[in-house]
PDB file of C-alpha atoms in Angstrom:
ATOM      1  CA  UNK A   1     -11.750 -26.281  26.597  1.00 69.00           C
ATOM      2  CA  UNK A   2     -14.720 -23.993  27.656  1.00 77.00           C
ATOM      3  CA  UNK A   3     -16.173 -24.574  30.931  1.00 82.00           C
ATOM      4  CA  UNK A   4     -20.192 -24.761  31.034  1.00 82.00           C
ATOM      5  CA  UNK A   5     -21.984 -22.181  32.889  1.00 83.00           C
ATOM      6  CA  UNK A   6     -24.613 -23.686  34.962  1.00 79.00           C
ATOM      7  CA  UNK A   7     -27.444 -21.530  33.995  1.00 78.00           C
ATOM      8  CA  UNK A   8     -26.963 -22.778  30.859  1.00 78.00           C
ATOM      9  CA  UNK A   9     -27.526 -26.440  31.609  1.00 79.00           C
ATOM     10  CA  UNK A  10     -29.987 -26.644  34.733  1.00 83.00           C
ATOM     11  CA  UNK A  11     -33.213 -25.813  34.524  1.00 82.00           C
ATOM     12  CA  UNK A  12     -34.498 -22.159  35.120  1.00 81.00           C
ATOM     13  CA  UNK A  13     -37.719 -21.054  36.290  1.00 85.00           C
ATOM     14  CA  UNK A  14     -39.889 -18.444  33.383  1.00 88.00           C
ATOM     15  CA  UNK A  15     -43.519 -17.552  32.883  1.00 93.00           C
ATOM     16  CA  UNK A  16     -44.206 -18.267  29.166  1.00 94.00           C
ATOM     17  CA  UNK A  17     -46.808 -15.547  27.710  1.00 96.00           C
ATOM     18  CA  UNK A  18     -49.973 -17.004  27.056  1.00 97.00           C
ATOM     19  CA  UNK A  19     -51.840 -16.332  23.622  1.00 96.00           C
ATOM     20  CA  UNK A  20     -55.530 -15.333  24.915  1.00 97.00           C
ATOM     21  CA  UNK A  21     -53.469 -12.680  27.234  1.00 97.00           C
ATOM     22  CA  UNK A  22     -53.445  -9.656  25.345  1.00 98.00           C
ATOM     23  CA  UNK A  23     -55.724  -6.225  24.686  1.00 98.00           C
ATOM     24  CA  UNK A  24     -55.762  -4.683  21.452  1.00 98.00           C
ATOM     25  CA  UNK A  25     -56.743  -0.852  20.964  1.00 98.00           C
ATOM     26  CA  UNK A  26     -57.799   0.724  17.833  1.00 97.00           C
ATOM     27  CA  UNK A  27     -59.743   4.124  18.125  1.00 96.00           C
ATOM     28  CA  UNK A  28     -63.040   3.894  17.041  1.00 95.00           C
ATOM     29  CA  UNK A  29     -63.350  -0.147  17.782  1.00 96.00           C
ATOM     30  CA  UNK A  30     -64.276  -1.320  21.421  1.00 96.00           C
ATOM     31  CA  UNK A  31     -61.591  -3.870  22.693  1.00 97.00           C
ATOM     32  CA  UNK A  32     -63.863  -6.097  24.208  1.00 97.00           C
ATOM     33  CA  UNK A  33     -65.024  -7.171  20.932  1.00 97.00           C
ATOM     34  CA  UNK A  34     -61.932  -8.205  19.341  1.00 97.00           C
ATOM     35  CA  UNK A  35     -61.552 -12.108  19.376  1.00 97.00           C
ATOM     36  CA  UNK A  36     -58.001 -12.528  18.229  1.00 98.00           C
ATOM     37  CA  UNK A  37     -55.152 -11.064  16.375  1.00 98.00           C
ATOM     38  CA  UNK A  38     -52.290 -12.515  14.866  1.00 97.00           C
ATOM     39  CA  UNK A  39     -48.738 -11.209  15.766  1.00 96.00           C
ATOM     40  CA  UNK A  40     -46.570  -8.925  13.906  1.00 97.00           C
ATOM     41  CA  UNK A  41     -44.551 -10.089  11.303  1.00 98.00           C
ATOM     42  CA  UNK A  42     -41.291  -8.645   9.084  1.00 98.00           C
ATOM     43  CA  UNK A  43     -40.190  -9.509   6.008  1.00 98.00           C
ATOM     44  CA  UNK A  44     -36.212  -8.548   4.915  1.00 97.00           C
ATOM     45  CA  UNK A  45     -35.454  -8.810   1.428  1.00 97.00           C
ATOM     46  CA  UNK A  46     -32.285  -9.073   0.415  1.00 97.00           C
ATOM     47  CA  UNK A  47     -29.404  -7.278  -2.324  1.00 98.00           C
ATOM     48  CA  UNK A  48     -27.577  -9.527  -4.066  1.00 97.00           C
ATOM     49  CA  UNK A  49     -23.868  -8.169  -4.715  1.00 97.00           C
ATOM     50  CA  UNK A  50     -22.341 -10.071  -7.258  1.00 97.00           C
ATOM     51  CA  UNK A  51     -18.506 -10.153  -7.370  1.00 94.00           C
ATOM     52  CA  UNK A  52     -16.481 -11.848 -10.679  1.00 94.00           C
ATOM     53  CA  UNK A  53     -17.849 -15.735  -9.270  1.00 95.00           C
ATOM     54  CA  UNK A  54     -19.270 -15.494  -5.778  1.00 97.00           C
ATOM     55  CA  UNK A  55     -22.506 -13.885  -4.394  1.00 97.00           C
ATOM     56  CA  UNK A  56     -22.627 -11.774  -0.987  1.00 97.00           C
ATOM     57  CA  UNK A  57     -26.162 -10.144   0.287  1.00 97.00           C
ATOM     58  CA  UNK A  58     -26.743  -7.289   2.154  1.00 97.00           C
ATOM     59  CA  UNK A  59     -30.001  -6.288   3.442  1.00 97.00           C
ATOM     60  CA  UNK A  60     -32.407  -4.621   1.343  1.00 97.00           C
ATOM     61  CA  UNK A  61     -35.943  -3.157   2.102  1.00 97.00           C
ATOM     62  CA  UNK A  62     -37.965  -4.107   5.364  1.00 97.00           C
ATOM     63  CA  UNK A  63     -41.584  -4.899   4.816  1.00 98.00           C
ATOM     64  CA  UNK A  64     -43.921  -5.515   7.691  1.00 98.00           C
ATOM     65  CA  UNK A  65     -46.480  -7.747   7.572  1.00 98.00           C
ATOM     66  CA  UNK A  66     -50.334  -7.973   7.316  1.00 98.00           C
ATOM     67  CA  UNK A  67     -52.524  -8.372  10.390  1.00 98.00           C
ATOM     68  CA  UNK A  68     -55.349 -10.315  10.398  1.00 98.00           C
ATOM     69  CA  UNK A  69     -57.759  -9.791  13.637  1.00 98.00           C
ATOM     70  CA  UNK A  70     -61.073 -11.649  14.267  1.00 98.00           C
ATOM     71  CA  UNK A  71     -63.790  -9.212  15.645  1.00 98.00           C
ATOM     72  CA  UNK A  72     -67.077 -10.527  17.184  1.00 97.00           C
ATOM     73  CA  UNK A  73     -69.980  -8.405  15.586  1.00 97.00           C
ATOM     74  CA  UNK A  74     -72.404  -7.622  18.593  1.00 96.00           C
ATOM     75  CA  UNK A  75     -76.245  -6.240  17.962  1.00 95.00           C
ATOM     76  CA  UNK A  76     -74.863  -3.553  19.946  1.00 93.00           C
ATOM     77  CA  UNK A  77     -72.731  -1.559  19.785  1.00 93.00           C
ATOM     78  CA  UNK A  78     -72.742  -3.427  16.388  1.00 96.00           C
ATOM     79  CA  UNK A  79     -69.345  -4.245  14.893  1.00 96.00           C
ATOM     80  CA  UNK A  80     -69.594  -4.604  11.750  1.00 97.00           C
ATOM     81  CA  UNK A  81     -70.878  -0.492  12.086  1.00 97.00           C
ATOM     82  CA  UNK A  82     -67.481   0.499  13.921  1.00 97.00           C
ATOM     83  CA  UNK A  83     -65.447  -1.102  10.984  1.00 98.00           C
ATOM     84  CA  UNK A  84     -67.305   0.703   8.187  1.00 97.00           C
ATOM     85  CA  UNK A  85     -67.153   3.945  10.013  1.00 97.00           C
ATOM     86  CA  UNK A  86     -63.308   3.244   9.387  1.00 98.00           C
ATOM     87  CA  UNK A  87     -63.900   2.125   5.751  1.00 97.00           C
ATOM     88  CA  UNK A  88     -65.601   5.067   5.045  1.00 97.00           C
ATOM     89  CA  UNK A  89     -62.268   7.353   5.976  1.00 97.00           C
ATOM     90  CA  UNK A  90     -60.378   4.679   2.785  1.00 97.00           C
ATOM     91  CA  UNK A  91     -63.147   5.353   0.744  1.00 97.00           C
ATOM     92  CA  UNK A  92     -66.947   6.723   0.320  1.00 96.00           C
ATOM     93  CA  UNK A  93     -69.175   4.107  -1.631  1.00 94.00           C
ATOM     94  CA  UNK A  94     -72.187   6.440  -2.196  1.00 95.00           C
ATOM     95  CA  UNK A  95     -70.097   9.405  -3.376  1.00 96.00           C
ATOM     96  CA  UNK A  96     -66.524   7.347  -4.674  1.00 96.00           C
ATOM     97  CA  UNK A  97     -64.468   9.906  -2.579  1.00 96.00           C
ATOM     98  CA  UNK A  98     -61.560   8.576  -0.978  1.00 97.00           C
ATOM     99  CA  UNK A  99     -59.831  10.066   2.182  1.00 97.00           C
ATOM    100  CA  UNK A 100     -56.818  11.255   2.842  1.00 97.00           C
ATOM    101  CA  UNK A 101     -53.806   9.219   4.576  1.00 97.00           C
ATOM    102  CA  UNK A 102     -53.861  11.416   7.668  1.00 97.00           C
ATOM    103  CA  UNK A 103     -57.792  10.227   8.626  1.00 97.00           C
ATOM    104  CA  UNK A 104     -57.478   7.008   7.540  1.00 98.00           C
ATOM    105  CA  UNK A 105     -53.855   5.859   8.939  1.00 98.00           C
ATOM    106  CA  UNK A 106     -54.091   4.723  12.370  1.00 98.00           C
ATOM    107  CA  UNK A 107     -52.037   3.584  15.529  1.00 98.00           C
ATOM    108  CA  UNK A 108     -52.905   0.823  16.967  1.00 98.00           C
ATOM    109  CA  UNK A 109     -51.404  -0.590  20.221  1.00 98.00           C
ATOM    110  CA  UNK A 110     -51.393  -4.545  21.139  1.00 98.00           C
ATOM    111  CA  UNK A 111     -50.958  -4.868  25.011  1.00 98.00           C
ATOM    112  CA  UNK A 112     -49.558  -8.461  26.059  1.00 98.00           C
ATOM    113  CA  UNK A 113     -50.648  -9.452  29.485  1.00 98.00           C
ATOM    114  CA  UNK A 114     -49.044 -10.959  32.122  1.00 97.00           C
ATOM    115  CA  UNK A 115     -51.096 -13.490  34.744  1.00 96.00           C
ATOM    116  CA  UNK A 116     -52.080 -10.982  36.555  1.00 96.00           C
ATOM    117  CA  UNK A 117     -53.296  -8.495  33.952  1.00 95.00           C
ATOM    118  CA  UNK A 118     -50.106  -6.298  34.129  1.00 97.00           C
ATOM    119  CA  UNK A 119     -48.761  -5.321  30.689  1.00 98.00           C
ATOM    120  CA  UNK A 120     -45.772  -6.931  29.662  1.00 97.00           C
ATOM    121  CA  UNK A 121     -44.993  -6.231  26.587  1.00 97.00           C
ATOM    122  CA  UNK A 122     -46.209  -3.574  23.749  1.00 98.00           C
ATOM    123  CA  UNK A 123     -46.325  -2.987  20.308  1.00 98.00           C
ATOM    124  CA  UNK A 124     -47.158  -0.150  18.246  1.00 98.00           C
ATOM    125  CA  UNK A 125     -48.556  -0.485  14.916  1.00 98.00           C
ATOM    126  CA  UNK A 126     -47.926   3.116  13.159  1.00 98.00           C
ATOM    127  CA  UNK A 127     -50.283   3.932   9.921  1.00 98.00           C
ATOM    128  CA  UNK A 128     -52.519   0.867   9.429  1.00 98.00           C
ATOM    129  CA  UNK A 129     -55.030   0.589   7.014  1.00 98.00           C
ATOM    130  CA  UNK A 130     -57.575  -1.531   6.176  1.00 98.00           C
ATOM    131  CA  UNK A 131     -57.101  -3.986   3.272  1.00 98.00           C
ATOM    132  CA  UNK A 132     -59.296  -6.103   3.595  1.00 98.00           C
ATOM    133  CA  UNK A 133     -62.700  -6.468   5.795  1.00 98.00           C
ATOM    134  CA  UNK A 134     -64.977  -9.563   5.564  1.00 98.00           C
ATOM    135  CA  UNK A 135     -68.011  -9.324   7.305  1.00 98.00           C
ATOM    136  CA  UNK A 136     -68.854 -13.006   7.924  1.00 95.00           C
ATOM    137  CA  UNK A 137     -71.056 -15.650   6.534  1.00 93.00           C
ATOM    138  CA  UNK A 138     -75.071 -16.813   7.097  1.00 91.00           C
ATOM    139  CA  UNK A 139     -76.516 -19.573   7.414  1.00 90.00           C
ATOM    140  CA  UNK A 140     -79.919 -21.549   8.220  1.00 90.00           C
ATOM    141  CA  UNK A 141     -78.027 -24.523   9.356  1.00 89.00           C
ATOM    142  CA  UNK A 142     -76.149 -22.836  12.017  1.00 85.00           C
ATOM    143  CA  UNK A 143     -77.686 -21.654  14.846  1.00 83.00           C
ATOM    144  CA  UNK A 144     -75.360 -21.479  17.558  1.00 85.00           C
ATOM    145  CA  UNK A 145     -72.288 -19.828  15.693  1.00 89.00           C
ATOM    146  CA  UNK A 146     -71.171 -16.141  16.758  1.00 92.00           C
ATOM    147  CA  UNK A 147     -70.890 -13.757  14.001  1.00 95.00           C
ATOM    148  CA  UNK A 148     -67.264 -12.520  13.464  1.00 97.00           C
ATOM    149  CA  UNK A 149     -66.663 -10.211  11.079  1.00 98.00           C
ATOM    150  CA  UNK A 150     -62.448 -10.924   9.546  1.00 98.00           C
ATOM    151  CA  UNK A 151     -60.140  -7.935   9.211  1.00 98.00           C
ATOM    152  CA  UNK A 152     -56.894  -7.461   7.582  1.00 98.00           C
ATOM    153  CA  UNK A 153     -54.532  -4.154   8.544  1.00 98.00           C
ATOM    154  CA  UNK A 154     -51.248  -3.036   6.598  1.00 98.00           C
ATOM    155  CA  UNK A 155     -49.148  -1.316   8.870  1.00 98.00           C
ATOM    156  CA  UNK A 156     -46.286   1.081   8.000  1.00 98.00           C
ATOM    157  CA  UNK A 157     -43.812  -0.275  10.314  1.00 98.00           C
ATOM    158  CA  UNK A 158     -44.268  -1.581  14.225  1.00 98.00           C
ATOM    159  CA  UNK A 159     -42.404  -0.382  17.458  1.00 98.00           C
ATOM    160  CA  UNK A 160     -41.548  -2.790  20.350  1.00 98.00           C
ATOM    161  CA  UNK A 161     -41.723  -0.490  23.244  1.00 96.00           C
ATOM    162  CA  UNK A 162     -41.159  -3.661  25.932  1.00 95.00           C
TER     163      UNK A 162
END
């Protein structure tokens, strides 16, 4: 019979993070005007290996998730004009150029705080691009909403550093 080790049973002390604790960097876009952000995600698919009648599964290709982010869309320095300047390195609407991978890939780093502002954990989103920005809606009827503009990244893969 296995004997219980007491930090297992009685209660321990932890600070949870908190989800309006974080800073999130992207070059070109102020951090103070980023609302939110969603967390990182990963998808494994699987192999199926099929052997005379049973089934076994080995891992097959990672995928890493879309980010959504909500970005407030200040008069100035406006928003909505940082995100285009990034659109414009996908792809030119007056001339239908697009960029290359190397402008328009970038790192973006999502610092969790701790209560006291320290930094307690990282990640590192390598070679995100935009897929899809929406600018917001107006109205007449509402006149006390902020405009946020919505914005969906697709990284290439994420790093935990801590």
């Amino acid at each position: 019979m296995a004997v219980l080790d007491p930090n297992e049973i009685f209660f321990t002390a932890f600070e949870p993070k908190q989800q309006n604790r974080f800073i999130l960097y992207m070059d070109g876009i102020p951090a103070y005007i980023i609302k939110g952000v969603n967390a990182v995600t990963l998808t494994q698919d699987t192999v199926v290996l099929n052997h005379i009648n049973v089934q076994r599964f080995v891992k097959g290709k990672s995928k890493w998730g879309e980010i959504q982010m909500t970005l407030f869309d200040p008069i100035t320095p406006s928003g909505a004009q940082a995100v285009m300047e990034w659109v414009r390195l996908h792809h030119e609407s007056v001339t239908g150029i697009d960029g290359y991978s190397d402008f328009y890939k970038k790192d973006l780093t999502l610092d969790i705080l701790g209560p006291v502002g320290d930094i307690v954990s990282e990640w590192i989103i390598k070679g995100a691009i935009i897929t899809n920005a929406n600018f917001g809606d107006y109205s007449w009827d509402n006149e006390s909403a902020a405009q946020n503009i919505q914005l969906t990244v697709q990284p290439d893969y994420c790093i935990l550093n801590f």
